[in-house]
């Protein structure tokens, strides 16, 4: 029995209406987990790239790849986990903040190389970019001040080096 | 047979006429494109959103259109047509309820890998998304049960989409493709130019296998002492029955064919051991459990074949040949996976193999099982036994008919007691198990094979799910012989309730069913009833001598069970053998 692990899969798809539904529907009906899904234009006109983070054992991952390839609108499926890669996520975090608390929060923000992108009378909005663990850590540190809202993009990723697969 | 059956091929002159570049409507583009794809018969039902398409069909006779009485009848007929012919089945329905009535039939075809192009109308593009009258998101609804689908928003795309749809439906692992055409698109005009090239980047089914894997299989065969073949529907869909015959007879490896594989290997041959699985033969199930090499050729290790997965074929090295890579390793891990078209794989393997001399003792063992444990039932003289009826049909037609079935006990008895010798002769809903399939699929099969005898075997439950299609048989004089194995009960459910739910018979009594003979006569179809063997023989003889459609109501024993039976959760060699 192989263990359940987190996998990051990059999927090159035709930029067609309904393609997100085809991919997410496939995950849903076959009982594959989606931890996050992002989609946007790719380097080629007419193609989009989706990045899905999923949890499963090796057998599940193999089925996911094979089932994805059966979709006519799927051009290429790459399991990024098997290669050195960069994975990044962006989060906007609105934190309760009275004027006297701001310097302390700013200290955390600087340490994480995050930035403050908006300041309200009783709150500030922090933007942080990084891998999922970094964002989780940042959220933990901001919790004591009172988090009012979080919005995360989900992970996008690509392989390192000259490889363009 | 009769003049209603369409002419087989279109002449070159007609083809030239259809190919002429002209400014025509989307509806005319559709008809011409269908003709250019070789369509000679479609099944459909009109409605608001397909009025332009049906208007274009007014007075049009380059292909035949069969008007069913329910969209479900149309789609199952298209499915039966496809399975009997190997061509793509085509079905047309309107938007909304017309389209949703196709859903069961699309799922049926998808589960059994049947090539089909399903055309639905939709509301005009300007109305899509507004909950317009008879609007349904049919591409969304059918996404999980189609191989691919299109919503055509621009008439310019129509020729390409239709060409792609036919190609995708009938290549690789075959399946249904849906084309949704909004009403304004079917009305819009365009300069029609036929599309002949196919260029879909994301679709490249692999037909030629890796040679190294084929060599590994050859090696495994030469080493095996207890080799066994499990052949499925892929053999039939790939047209590989001759290659399979050569493979089995050259190597002398005993063979079972799954429910969908029946007819892929001649049932009279000594190497054939009958169907495997839940209601399969003792021999096939024990052979699977004891073999040391299991060669799966175009079957998908369905749960009705494998039984309890943990404990399936425990001593075997598993070879899995399939055109769909996703099937390999899905249910049963393969030691030698071979991705490719079954026919191509067999053509490559056949020159590499020879007779398996090491397997002599194994072959002897299998012959002993076959002799000792055939399918059997206790016959009676006072009541008609369903198994006897199927045996009679088999003997009188020498296994040469096309048989379609509904779903339930009669389906299993037909699979057990009708002995098939040819591919595309056995038409049944295996994967989805769709009641209501038996009659309309027979209509489609008869349209595809006008010269052959088509017998539709049904239960008294399933026949009532699509009995309205008797009208189609009558009005078009489609000479299918419609057999009802009438036990006045939902037999398979009753059997499970008896064996597993401690005789708690819940909602299975079909009292209140119509007099099927009178029902047939109401539609203008000859109806005959039999309650004894003598009556049954006479009625069947009369049916065979009747040139048109006939319905036969065989009133059989209510309490008969299908045996052998593997209950859910058991390995397939743990079989209930029946009440002897």
XYZ file of C-alpha atoms in Angstrom:
745
model
C 0.000 0.000 0.000
C 1.422 3.313 -0.984
C 0.815 6.372 1.123
C -1.438 9.296 0.427
C 0.632 12.313 -0.506
C 0.075 15.806 -1.816
C 0.624 16.065 -5.560
C 0.777 19.113 -7.805
C -0.417 18.481 -11.352
C -0.116 20.898 -14.243
C -2.704 20.425 -16.990
C -2.531 22.103 -20.382
C -6.046 22.420 -21.790
C -7.903 23.911 -24.742
C -9.292 27.292 -23.759
C -12.859 26.146 -24.474
C -16.086 26.969 -22.645
C -16.770 24.255 -20.099
C -13.208 22.965 -19.847
C -12.927 23.815 -16.149
C -16.184 21.930 -15.605
C -14.855 18.907 -17.501
C -11.720 18.757 -15.366
C -13.294 19.526 -11.997
C -16.241 17.246 -12.783
C -13.863 14.383 -13.504
C -12.193 14.837 -10.118
C -15.576 14.998 -8.414
C -17.232 11.969 -9.965
C -14.224 9.688 -9.612
C -13.726 10.651 -5.985
C -10.391 12.415 -6.503
C -9.658 15.126 -3.999
C -9.041 18.751 -5.062
C -7.139 20.803 -2.534
C -6.790 23.754 -4.857
C -7.262 24.510 -8.517
C -6.049 27.502 -10.496
C -6.491 28.305 -14.144
C -5.247 31.022 -16.482
C -3.868 31.662 -19.933
C -0.742 29.798 -20.959
C 2.164 30.805 -23.219
C 0.208 29.632 -26.260
C -2.864 31.333 -27.671
C -5.911 29.097 -27.310
C -4.485 27.048 -24.442
C -4.914 27.485 -20.704
C -2.895 25.971 -17.908
C -4.535 24.547 -14.814
C -2.666 23.619 -11.693
C -4.409 21.177 -9.380
C -3.181 20.198 -5.946
C -4.571 16.819 -4.966
C -4.060 14.238 -2.260
C -3.845 10.548 -2.997
C -1.632 7.495 -3.231
C 0.402 6.581 -6.294
C -2.383 4.470 -7.771
C -4.858 7.329 -7.478
C -2.381 9.711 -9.048
C -1.873 7.324 -11.971
C -5.646 7.090 -12.467
C -5.985 10.885 -12.309
C -3.390 11.321 -15.038
C -4.908 8.631 -17.258
C -8.467 9.818 -16.783
C -7.434 13.414 -17.505
C -5.839 12.329 -20.767
C -9.160 10.837 -21.834
C -10.675 14.315 -21.922
C -10.412 15.525 -25.498
C -9.690 19.086 -24.337
C -6.694 18.001 -22.266
C -3.436 18.372 -24.201
C -0.831 17.526 -21.580
C -0.684 16.406 -17.968
C 2.491 16.826 -15.907
C 2.993 15.586 -12.394
C 5.171 18.402 -11.065
C 5.892 16.579 -7.833
C 8.290 14.272 -9.637
C 10.512 17.200 -10.677
C 12.172 20.173 -8.975
C 9.554 22.903 -9.104
C 8.507 26.281 -7.865
C 5.033 26.453 -6.378
C 3.489 29.713 -5.291
C 0.267 30.964 -3.896
C -0.944 34.473 -3.143
C -3.103 35.366 -0.168
C -4.856 38.558 0.862
C -5.429 38.725 4.608
C -7.498 41.390 6.298
C -6.379 41.755 9.912
C -8.012 43.752 12.703
C -5.615 46.479 13.599
C -5.940 49.537 15.784
C -3.381 52.273 15.144
C -1.193 51.184 18.048
C -0.965 47.587 16.781
C 0.197 48.483 13.284
C 3.976 48.584 13.904
C 3.918 45.092 15.383
C 1.993 43.681 12.392
C 4.292 45.556 10.010
C 7.168 43.710 11.661
C 5.636 40.353 10.793
C 4.878 41.536 7.284
C 8.475 42.576 6.690
C 9.879 39.337 8.058
C 7.757 37.368 5.598
C 8.597 39.736 2.732
C 4.879 40.351 2.464
C 3.344 43.761 1.926
C 0.544 45.907 3.231
C -1.713 46.785 0.337
C -4.529 48.660 2.096
C -5.086 50.351 5.440
C -8.507 50.959 6.976
C -9.403 52.718 10.166
C -9.561 49.457 12.114
C -7.840 46.998 9.803
C -5.031 46.445 7.373
C -4.834 44.199 4.330
C -1.712 42.096 3.919
C -0.620 40.483 0.665
C 1.676 37.502 0.946
C 3.202 35.346 -1.779
C 4.887 32.025 -1.188
C 4.423 28.328 -0.974
C 1.490 26.982 0.978
C 3.420 26.404 4.224
C 4.675 29.986 4.260
C 1.167 31.340 3.887
C -0.145 28.982 6.560
C 2.607 30.210 8.901
C 1.818 33.847 8.195
C -1.856 33.281 8.942
C -0.969 31.606 12.256
C 1.094 34.625 13.290
C -1.652 37.080 12.364
C -4.403 35.159 14.156
C -3.820 36.743 17.579
C -4.692 40.167 16.120
C -7.982 38.895 14.752
C -8.330 37.857 11.136
C -11.425 39.264 9.460
C -11.080 37.766 5.993
C -8.760 35.540 3.986
C -8.719 35.060 0.241
C -6.182 32.641 -1.278
C -5.552 32.040 -4.966
C -4.571 28.395 -4.709
C -1.263 27.080 -5.943
C 0.252 27.692 -9.319
C 3.525 26.019 -10.167
C 6.145 25.169 -12.775
C 9.311 23.121 -13.083
C 12.703 24.724 -12.421
C 15.460 25.149 -14.985
C 15.322 25.330 -18.764
C 12.779 22.564 -19.016
C 9.535 23.958 -20.450
C 7.326 20.925 -20.181
C -37.289 -8.030 -46.231
C -39.232 -4.932 -47.212
C -38.764 -1.611 -48.924
C -38.665 0.366 -45.665
C -35.129 -0.723 -44.926
C -32.730 1.853 -46.357
C -30.376 1.309 -49.214
C -26.935 0.373 -47.949
C -24.558 2.723 -49.710
C -24.841 6.078 -51.360
C -23.788 6.456 -54.934
C -20.835 8.546 -56.010
C -23.239 10.852 -57.826
C -25.096 11.613 -54.632
C -21.820 12.163 -52.843
C -20.804 14.683 -55.450
C -24.108 16.465 -54.975
C -23.664 16.655 -51.215
C -20.066 17.831 -51.428
C -20.817 20.769 -53.695
C -19.854 24.027 -51.935
C -23.111 25.951 -51.507
C -24.639 28.511 -49.174
C -27.056 26.469 -47.100
C -28.571 26.490 -43.598
C -27.048 24.832 -40.550
C -29.773 22.197 -40.766
C -28.806 21.341 -44.326
C -25.154 21.318 -43.293
C -26.088 18.745 -40.664
C -27.908 16.489 -43.121
C -25.165 16.677 -45.731
C -22.460 16.071 -43.169
C -24.306 13.017 -41.854
C -24.556 11.665 -45.377
C -20.875 12.249 -45.996
C -20.094 10.302 -42.817
C -21.941 7.354 -44.343
C -25.120 7.560 -42.278
C -28.033 5.649 -43.802
C -30.478 5.632 -40.906
C -31.170 7.927 -37.955
C -33.591 7.616 -35.076
C -35.309 10.668 -33.694
C -38.150 12.694 -32.349
C -38.921 16.285 -33.406
C -39.706 19.311 -31.271
C -39.450 23.089 -31.146
C -35.695 23.476 -31.103
C -35.114 21.086 -34.001
C -37.880 22.389 -36.257
C -35.400 23.749 -38.797
C -33.591 20.406 -38.876
C -36.850 18.505 -39.382
C -37.933 21.061 -41.979
C -34.763 20.301 -43.914
C -35.697 16.613 -43.692
C -39.118 17.238 -45.276
C -39.302 15.152 -48.429
C -35.660 14.180 -47.919
C -34.928 10.524 -48.509
C -31.170 10.252 -48.885
C -31.158 8.588 -45.493
C -33.953 7.046 -43.488
C -35.378 8.684 -40.380
C -37.268 6.464 -37.961
C -39.749 8.299 -35.748
C -39.848 6.525 -32.391
C -42.493 7.122 -29.724
C -40.115 8.226 -26.994
C -36.601 9.683 -27.155
C -35.361 6.771 -25.039
C -36.562 4.460 -27.795
C -34.620 6.496 -30.353
C -31.347 6.432 -28.484
C -31.487 2.716 -27.642
C -32.359 2.006 -31.281
C -29.310 4.001 -32.394
C -27.270 2.007 -29.875
C -28.591 -1.327 -31.189
C -27.889 -0.158 -34.735
C -24.304 0.677 -33.793
C -23.665 -2.613 -31.985
C -25.144 -4.699 -34.798
C -23.306 -2.869 -37.584
C -20.097 -1.437 -36.133
C -21.102 1.908 -37.604
C -21.857 5.049 -35.619
C -25.455 5.182 -34.370
C -27.185 8.522 -34.834
C -30.051 9.959 -32.842
C -31.802 13.339 -32.929
C -33.922 14.948 -30.215
C -35.151 18.373 -29.315
C -34.007 20.572 -26.425
C -35.010 20.288 -22.768
C -37.138 17.192 -22.118
C -36.233 15.689 -25.488
C -32.570 15.908 -24.593
C -32.950 14.753 -20.987
C -34.941 11.720 -22.172
C -31.752 10.626 -23.937
C -29.658 10.594 -20.783
C -30.236 6.928 -19.859
C -29.442 5.839 -23.393
C -26.278 7.939 -23.567
C -25.088 6.471 -20.259
C -25.901 2.968 -21.547
C -23.750 3.531 -24.631
C -20.954 5.154 -22.641
C -20.676 2.254 -20.202
C -20.490 -0.277 -23.029
C -18.234 1.807 -25.346
C -20.781 2.114 -28.155
C -20.021 4.635 -30.922
C -22.837 7.123 -31.228
C -23.402 10.705 -32.348
C -26.248 12.282 -30.452
C -27.726 15.463 -31.882
C -29.848 17.690 -29.697
C -31.478 21.005 -30.453
C -31.215 23.805 -27.975
C -32.877 27.186 -27.549
C -31.390 30.018 -29.585
C -27.958 31.276 -28.487
C -29.580 34.563 -27.413
C -31.795 32.643 -24.965
C -29.224 30.204 -23.552
C -28.828 30.764 -19.825
C -32.193 32.480 -19.360
C -34.207 29.397 -18.317
C -36.024 29.680 -21.618
C -38.889 27.351 -22.555
C -37.542 23.806 -22.981
C -34.015 24.872 -22.141
C -31.695 22.355 -20.484
C -27.912 22.415 -20.189
C -27.554 19.070 -21.921
C -23.819 19.350 -22.536
C -23.399 19.964 -18.803
C -25.804 17.189 -17.831
C -24.106 14.624 -20.067
C -20.466 15.537 -19.413
C -19.853 12.486 -17.196
C -21.484 10.094 -19.697
C -20.142 11.246 -23.052
C -16.749 10.719 -24.606
C -16.928 14.329 -25.741
C -19.545 16.986 -26.398
C -19.997 20.187 -28.357
C -22.257 23.178 -27.999
C -22.136 24.737 -31.465
C -22.484 28.515 -31.211
C -21.452 29.377 -34.768
C -22.772 27.689 -37.895
C -19.281 27.975 -39.429
C -18.071 25.368 -36.926
C -20.743 22.804 -37.766
C -19.045 20.804 -40.565
C -15.835 20.476 -38.541
C -17.677 19.557 -35.335
C -19.715 16.828 -37.027
C -16.636 15.364 -38.680
C -14.730 15.405 -35.375
C -17.662 13.880 -33.524
C -17.857 10.874 -35.856
C -14.124 10.344 -35.707
C -13.962 10.560 -31.919
C -17.035 8.351 -31.453
C -15.705 5.488 -33.564
C -11.971 5.417 -32.814
C -9.923 4.582 -29.735
C -12.205 3.416 -26.971
C -15.501 4.094 -28.693
C -18.329 6.043 -27.117
C -21.130 8.550 -27.499
C -20.434 12.131 -28.591
C -23.110 14.786 -28.179
C -23.610 17.774 -30.477
C -25.941 20.453 -29.121
C -27.203 22.804 -31.852
C -29.078 25.974 -30.834
C -32.092 26.804 -32.954
C -30.596 29.935 -34.524
C -27.493 27.978 -35.540
C -29.635 25.414 -37.339
C -31.313 28.294 -39.201
C -28.218 30.369 -40.006
C -26.682 30.169 -43.453
C -23.102 29.395 -44.305
C -21.001 28.381 -47.271
C -20.791 24.634 -46.813
C -17.457 23.029 -47.463
C -17.002 19.403 -46.471
C -14.308 18.777 -43.880
C -12.174 15.724 -44.454
C -9.067 16.217 -42.371
C -9.073 15.576 -38.655
C -6.860 17.615 -36.401
C -7.625 17.432 -32.705
C -4.447 17.920 -30.717
C -5.687 16.354 -27.499
C -6.904 13.139 -29.109
C -4.367 10.553 -30.186
C -5.506 7.080 -29.181
C -2.647 4.628 -29.186
C -3.437 1.589 -31.319
C 0.005 0.037 -31.829
C 1.371 -1.526 -28.659
C 4.885 -1.454 -27.305
C 6.668 -4.363 -28.976
C 8.618 -5.158 -25.795
C 5.386 -5.766 -23.930
C 4.134 -8.073 -26.671
C 7.398 -10.022 -26.434
C 6.912 -10.308 -22.681
C 3.470 -11.779 -23.274
C 4.900 -14.321 -25.728
C 7.508 -15.291 -23.140
C 4.874 -15.615 -20.404
C 2.758 -17.868 -22.631
C 5.696 -20.170 -23.321
C 6.297 -20.555 -19.578
C 2.704 -20.928 -18.412
C 1.293 -24.189 -17.164
C -2.214 -22.926 -16.551
C -2.852 -20.093 -19.023
C -6.334 -18.701 -19.515
C -7.902 -16.057 -21.772
C -10.532 -13.583 -20.576
C -11.876 -11.849 -23.703
C -14.303 -8.933 -23.592
C -16.268 -6.500 -25.703
C -13.047 -4.998 -27.036
C -12.626 -8.057 -29.265
C -15.936 -7.343 -30.944
C -15.510 -3.566 -31.170
C -12.062 -3.996 -32.656
C -13.253 -6.606 -35.156
C -10.669 -9.024 -33.792
C -12.669 -12.252 -33.544
C -10.645 -13.988 -36.263
C -7.343 -12.989 -34.690
C -8.646 -14.124 -31.301
C -9.642 -17.468 -32.781
C -6.184 -17.882 -34.217
C -4.554 -16.894 -30.924
C -6.585 -19.333 -28.828
C -6.410 -22.266 -31.225
C -2.726 -21.793 -32.045
C -1.757 -21.751 -28.374
C -4.500 -24.082 -27.168
C -5.297 -21.718 -24.317
C -8.813 -22.144 -22.897
C -10.977 -19.058 -23.141
C -13.884 -17.359 -21.438
C -15.772 -14.451 -22.961
C -17.453 -11.828 -20.777
C -21.086 -10.800 -21.142
C -20.139 -8.187 -23.745
C -17.647 -10.541 -25.365
C -20.213 -13.249 -26.182
C -19.985 -14.065 -29.882
C -16.336 -13.026 -29.971
C -15.405 -16.726 -29.912
C -17.539 -19.616 -31.209
C -19.381 -21.158 -28.297
C -19.225 -24.652 -29.777
C -15.430 -24.747 -29.619
C -13.876 -27.058 -27.020
C -11.588 -24.304 -25.695
C -14.530 -22.072 -24.818
C -15.708 -22.362 -21.222
C -18.716 -20.010 -21.139
C -19.179 -16.661 -19.478
C -17.373 -15.802 -16.221
C -18.534 -13.832 -13.196
C -21.609 -13.492 -11.039
C -23.747 -15.812 -13.174
C -20.913 -17.410 -15.100
C -19.917 -21.040 -15.418
C -18.224 -23.076 -12.709
C -15.444 -23.782 -15.184
C -14.699 -20.166 -16.087
C -14.709 -18.926 -12.508
C -12.551 -21.762 -11.231
C -10.208 -21.419 -14.187
C -9.714 -17.726 -13.382
C -9.038 -18.543 -9.750
C -6.568 -21.313 -10.516
C -4.762 -20.151 -13.653
C -1.146 -19.009 -13.500
C -1.460 -16.651 -16.464
C -4.603 -14.607 -17.083
C -4.662 -12.852 -20.445
C -7.332 -10.162 -20.444
C -8.097 -9.145 -24.015
C -10.341 -6.086 -24.207
C -12.279 -6.561 -20.977
C -12.303 -4.107 -18.113
C -12.354 -6.270 -14.986
C -15.873 -5.179 -14.142
C -17.013 -6.030 -10.609
C -19.606 -8.483 -11.971
C -16.696 -10.427 -13.477
C -14.143 -10.159 -10.684
C -16.313 -10.568 -7.587
C -14.285 -9.705 -4.507
C -11.165 -8.024 -5.873
C -8.945 -9.039 -3.006
C -8.674 -12.717 -3.842
C -9.305 -12.451 -7.597
C -7.058 -14.707 -9.720
C -4.676 -15.128 -6.790
C -2.126 -17.339 -8.567
C -2.059 -15.535 -11.893
C 0.348 -13.289 -13.625
C -2.041 -10.722 -15.103
C -1.796 -9.518 -18.688
C -4.142 -6.696 -19.608
C -4.626 -5.637 -23.230
C -6.797 -2.544 -23.664
C -7.063 0.443 -25.987
C -7.871 2.627 -22.965
C -4.785 3.089 -20.753
C -7.020 4.171 -17.866
C -8.537 0.692 -17.660
C -5.156 -0.865 -16.991
C -4.519 -0.981 -13.275
C -7.891 0.611 -12.464
C -9.371 -2.444 -10.749
C -6.750 -5.167 -11.090
C -3.009 -4.487 -11.197
C -1.400 -5.738 -14.405
C 1.970 -7.510 -14.508
C 2.154 -7.076 -18.271
C 0.148 -4.024 -19.370
C -0.356 -3.710 -23.118
C -1.982 -0.543 -24.428
C -3.243 -0.921 -27.956
C -6.002 -1.937 -30.317
C -6.898 -5.564 -29.597
C -6.770 -6.578 -33.267
C -3.356 -4.985 -33.764
C -1.992 -6.587 -30.590
C -3.252 -10.019 -31.587
C -1.827 -9.635 -35.093
C 1.541 -8.936 -33.487
C 1.419 -11.718 -30.909
C 0.109 -14.517 -33.123
C 3.313 -15.149 -35.112
C 5.272 -15.255 -31.839
C 3.365 -18.006 -30.071
C 2.953 -21.728 -30.432
C 1.068 -24.505 -28.740
C 1.372 -24.514 -24.942
C 2.500 -28.084 -24.370
C 3.060 -27.475 -20.676
C -0.659 -26.869 -20.289
C -1.938 -30.329 -21.238
C -2.945 -31.268 -17.704
C -4.690 -27.905 -17.354
C -6.689 -28.384 -20.529
C -7.717 -31.808 -19.301
C -8.813 -30.349 -15.961
C -10.900 -27.730 -17.768
C -12.611 -30.311 -19.956
C -13.477 -32.295 -16.835
C -15.019 -29.243 -15.205
C -16.963 -28.494 -18.366
C -18.425 -31.986 -18.398
C -19.151 -32.073 -14.701
C -20.527 -28.574 -14.210
C -22.480 -27.335 -17.239
C -25.279 -24.808 -16.753
C -28.219 -26.848 -15.549
C -31.777 -26.447 -14.376
C -34.562 -28.717 -13.290
C -37.007 -28.956 -16.139
C -40.709 -29.558 -15.570
C -43.617 -30.662 -17.681
C -46.398 -28.775 -15.905
C -44.834 -25.324 -16.106
C -42.778 -23.573 -18.735
C -39.192 -23.031 -17.588
C -37.479 -19.857 -18.829
C -34.217 -21.714 -19.489
C -36.096 -24.200 -21.645
C -37.582 -21.353 -23.688
C -34.124 -19.912 -24.401
C -32.802 -23.377 -25.295
C -35.692 -23.778 -27.717
C -34.926 -20.409 -29.320
C -31.288 -21.446 -29.604
C -31.983 -24.849 -31.106
C -34.518 -23.644 -33.649
C -32.276 -20.814 -34.836
C -28.982 -22.746 -34.480
C -27.429 -19.814 -32.650
C -27.546 -17.739 -35.824
C -29.941 -14.980 -34.738
C -29.128 -11.539 -33.425
C -30.372 -11.504 -29.843
C -31.041 -8.327 -27.902
C -32.134 -8.347 -24.286
C -33.489 -6.222 -21.549
C -32.013 -6.497 -18.057
C -32.620 -9.065 -15.357
C -33.013 -12.823 -15.074
C -34.016 -13.341 -18.716
C -30.839 -11.515 -19.746
C -28.667 -13.916 -17.770
C -30.551 -16.977 -19.027
C -30.194 -15.709 -22.585
C -26.452 -15.226 -22.006
C -26.197 -18.724 -20.530
C -28.360 -20.752 -22.886
C -28.179 -19.009 -26.256
C -25.000 -20.203 -27.961
C -23.409 -17.498 -30.082
C -21.095 -18.170 -32.961
C -20.624 -14.726 -34.473
C -19.670 -11.262 -33.247
C -22.291 -8.479 -33.251
C -25.031 -11.023 -32.605
C -25.522 -10.375 -28.902
C -26.784 -6.931 -27.918
C -27.284 -6.250 -24.239
C -26.800 -3.443 -21.748
C -23.972 -4.860 -19.681
C -22.375 -1.952 -17.858
C -25.349 0.238 -17.021
C -27.906 -2.568 -16.904
C -30.651 -0.524 -18.510
C -34.215 -1.837 -18.362
C -36.186 -0.764 -21.409
C -33.259 -1.482 -23.717
C -34.418 -4.775 -25.215
C -37.100 -3.734 -27.682
C -35.704 -0.482 -29.119
C -32.197 -1.946 -29.486
C -33.712 -4.788 -31.520
C -35.356 -2.253 -33.838
C -31.965 -0.606 -34.381
C -30.249 -3.960 -34.903
C -32.845 -4.978 -37.490
C -32.383 -1.694 -39.369
C -28.644 -2.379 -39.451
C -28.979 -6.058 -40.448
C -32.192 -6.321 -42.477
C -31.418 -9.849 -43.657
C -30.856 -11.384 -40.243
C -33.341 -12.763 -37.771
C -33.511 -10.469 -34.736
C -34.934 -11.810 -31.481
C -35.572 -9.381 -28.634
C -35.716 -11.214 -25.303
C -37.369 -9.269 -22.480
C -38.796 -9.648 -19.036
C -42.321 -8.591 -18.255
C -40.867 -5.674 -16.278
C -38.449 -4.214 -18.801
C -40.752 -4.548 -21.807
C -43.107 -2.104 -20.108
C -40.388 0.528 -19.948
C -40.292 0.958 -23.735
C -43.294 -0.986 -25.042
C -44.477 2.104 -26.927
C -41.944 1.218 -29.623
C -44.206 -1.645 -30.744
C -45.716 1.093 -32.886
C -42.447 1.457 -34.797
C -42.310 -2.259 -35.496
C -45.871 -2.224 -36.794
C -45.789 0.893 -38.933
C -42.426 0.109 -40.529
C -43.033 -3.647 -40.616
C -39.781 -4.287 -38.774
C -39.853 -8.067 -38.346
C -38.299 -8.420 -34.892
C -39.514 -11.351 -32.813
C -40.274 -9.922 -29.395
C -40.058 -12.563 -26.702
C -41.346 -11.888 -23.200
C -40.173 -14.259 -20.494
C -43.194 -13.499 -18.371
C -42.876 -14.548 -14.733
C -45.213 -11.812 -13.432
C -42.533 -10.526 -11.109
C -39.326 -8.506 -11.087
C -37.410 -11.745 -11.088
C -33.842 -10.694 -10.397
C -34.899 -8.446 -7.529
C -37.085 -11.268 -6.234
C -34.119 -13.646 -6.401
C -31.927 -11.312 -4.339
C -34.725 -10.737 -1.860
C -35.139 -14.481 -1.505
C -31.459 -15.322 -1.157
C -30.073 -12.289 0.642
C -33.023 -10.444 2.202
C -34.641 -13.499 3.804
C -37.718 -13.771 1.560
C -38.772 -10.208 2.316
C -40.387 -9.625 -1.072
C -40.660 -5.879 -1.291
C -42.481 -4.274 -4.256
C -41.705 -6.829 -6.927
C -45.154 -8.078 -7.880
C -46.020 -6.958 -11.406
C -49.740 -7.700 -11.046
C -51.658 -5.235 -13.164
C -49.412 -5.642 -16.184
C -51.355 -5.592 -19.420
C -52.333 -8.621 -21.451
C -49.241 -8.477 -23.675
C -50.953 -10.248 -26.568
C -53.700 -7.649 -26.583
C -51.122 -4.890 -26.171
C -49.323 -6.112 -29.277
C -52.572 -6.376 -31.183
C -53.530 -2.847 -30.144
C -50.424 -1.664 -31.991
C -51.108 -3.916 -34.977
C -48.426 -6.449 -34.064
C -49.266 -10.144 -34.002
C -49.372 -11.442 -30.430
C -49.080 -15.081 -29.315
C -49.124 -16.661 -25.877
C -47.730 -19.961 -24.610
C -47.985 -21.580 -21.216
C -46.804 -25.101 -22.095
C -43.925 -26.527 -24.093
C -46.249 -27.613 -26.864
C -47.819 -24.165 -27.141
C -44.387 -22.604 -26.977
C -43.059 -24.674 -29.872
C -46.108 -23.933 -32.003
C -46.138 -20.225 -31.217
C -42.441 -19.875 -31.972
C -42.845 -21.760 -35.237
C -45.679 -19.444 -36.211
C -43.558 -16.430 -35.292
C -40.687 -17.626 -37.466
C -43.073 -18.130 -40.366
C -44.606 -14.668 -39.961
C -42.847 -12.110 -42.152
C -43.541 -9.133 -39.849
C -43.076 -8.395 -36.164
C -44.486 -10.823 -33.602
C -44.739 -10.592 -29.837
C -44.568 -13.856 -27.903
C -45.736 -13.988 -24.316
C -44.107 -17.029 -22.701
C -45.719 -17.430 -19.304
C -43.058 -19.092 -17.163
C -42.455 -20.314 -13.655
C -42.434 -17.396 -11.216
C -39.914 -18.791 -8.728
C -37.017 -19.741 -10.963
C -33.585 -18.443 -9.955
C -30.501 -17.772 -12.048
C -27.680 -20.138 -11.088
C -24.815 -20.346 -10.548
C -24.625 -17.175 -8.485
C -21.751 -15.447 -6.758
C -23.103 -13.196 -4.030
C -21.549 -9.789 -3.564
C -18.439 -9.794 -1.409
C -17.443 -13.348 -2.351
C -14.610 -14.468 -4.560
C -15.907 -15.896 -7.832
C -15.206 -19.525 -6.992
C -17.616 -19.339 -4.068
C -20.701 -20.105 -6.096
C -24.246 -20.992 -5.213
C -24.866 -23.804 -7.674
C -28.646 -23.986 -7.330
C -31.292 -26.142 -5.853
C -30.371 -29.674 -6.823
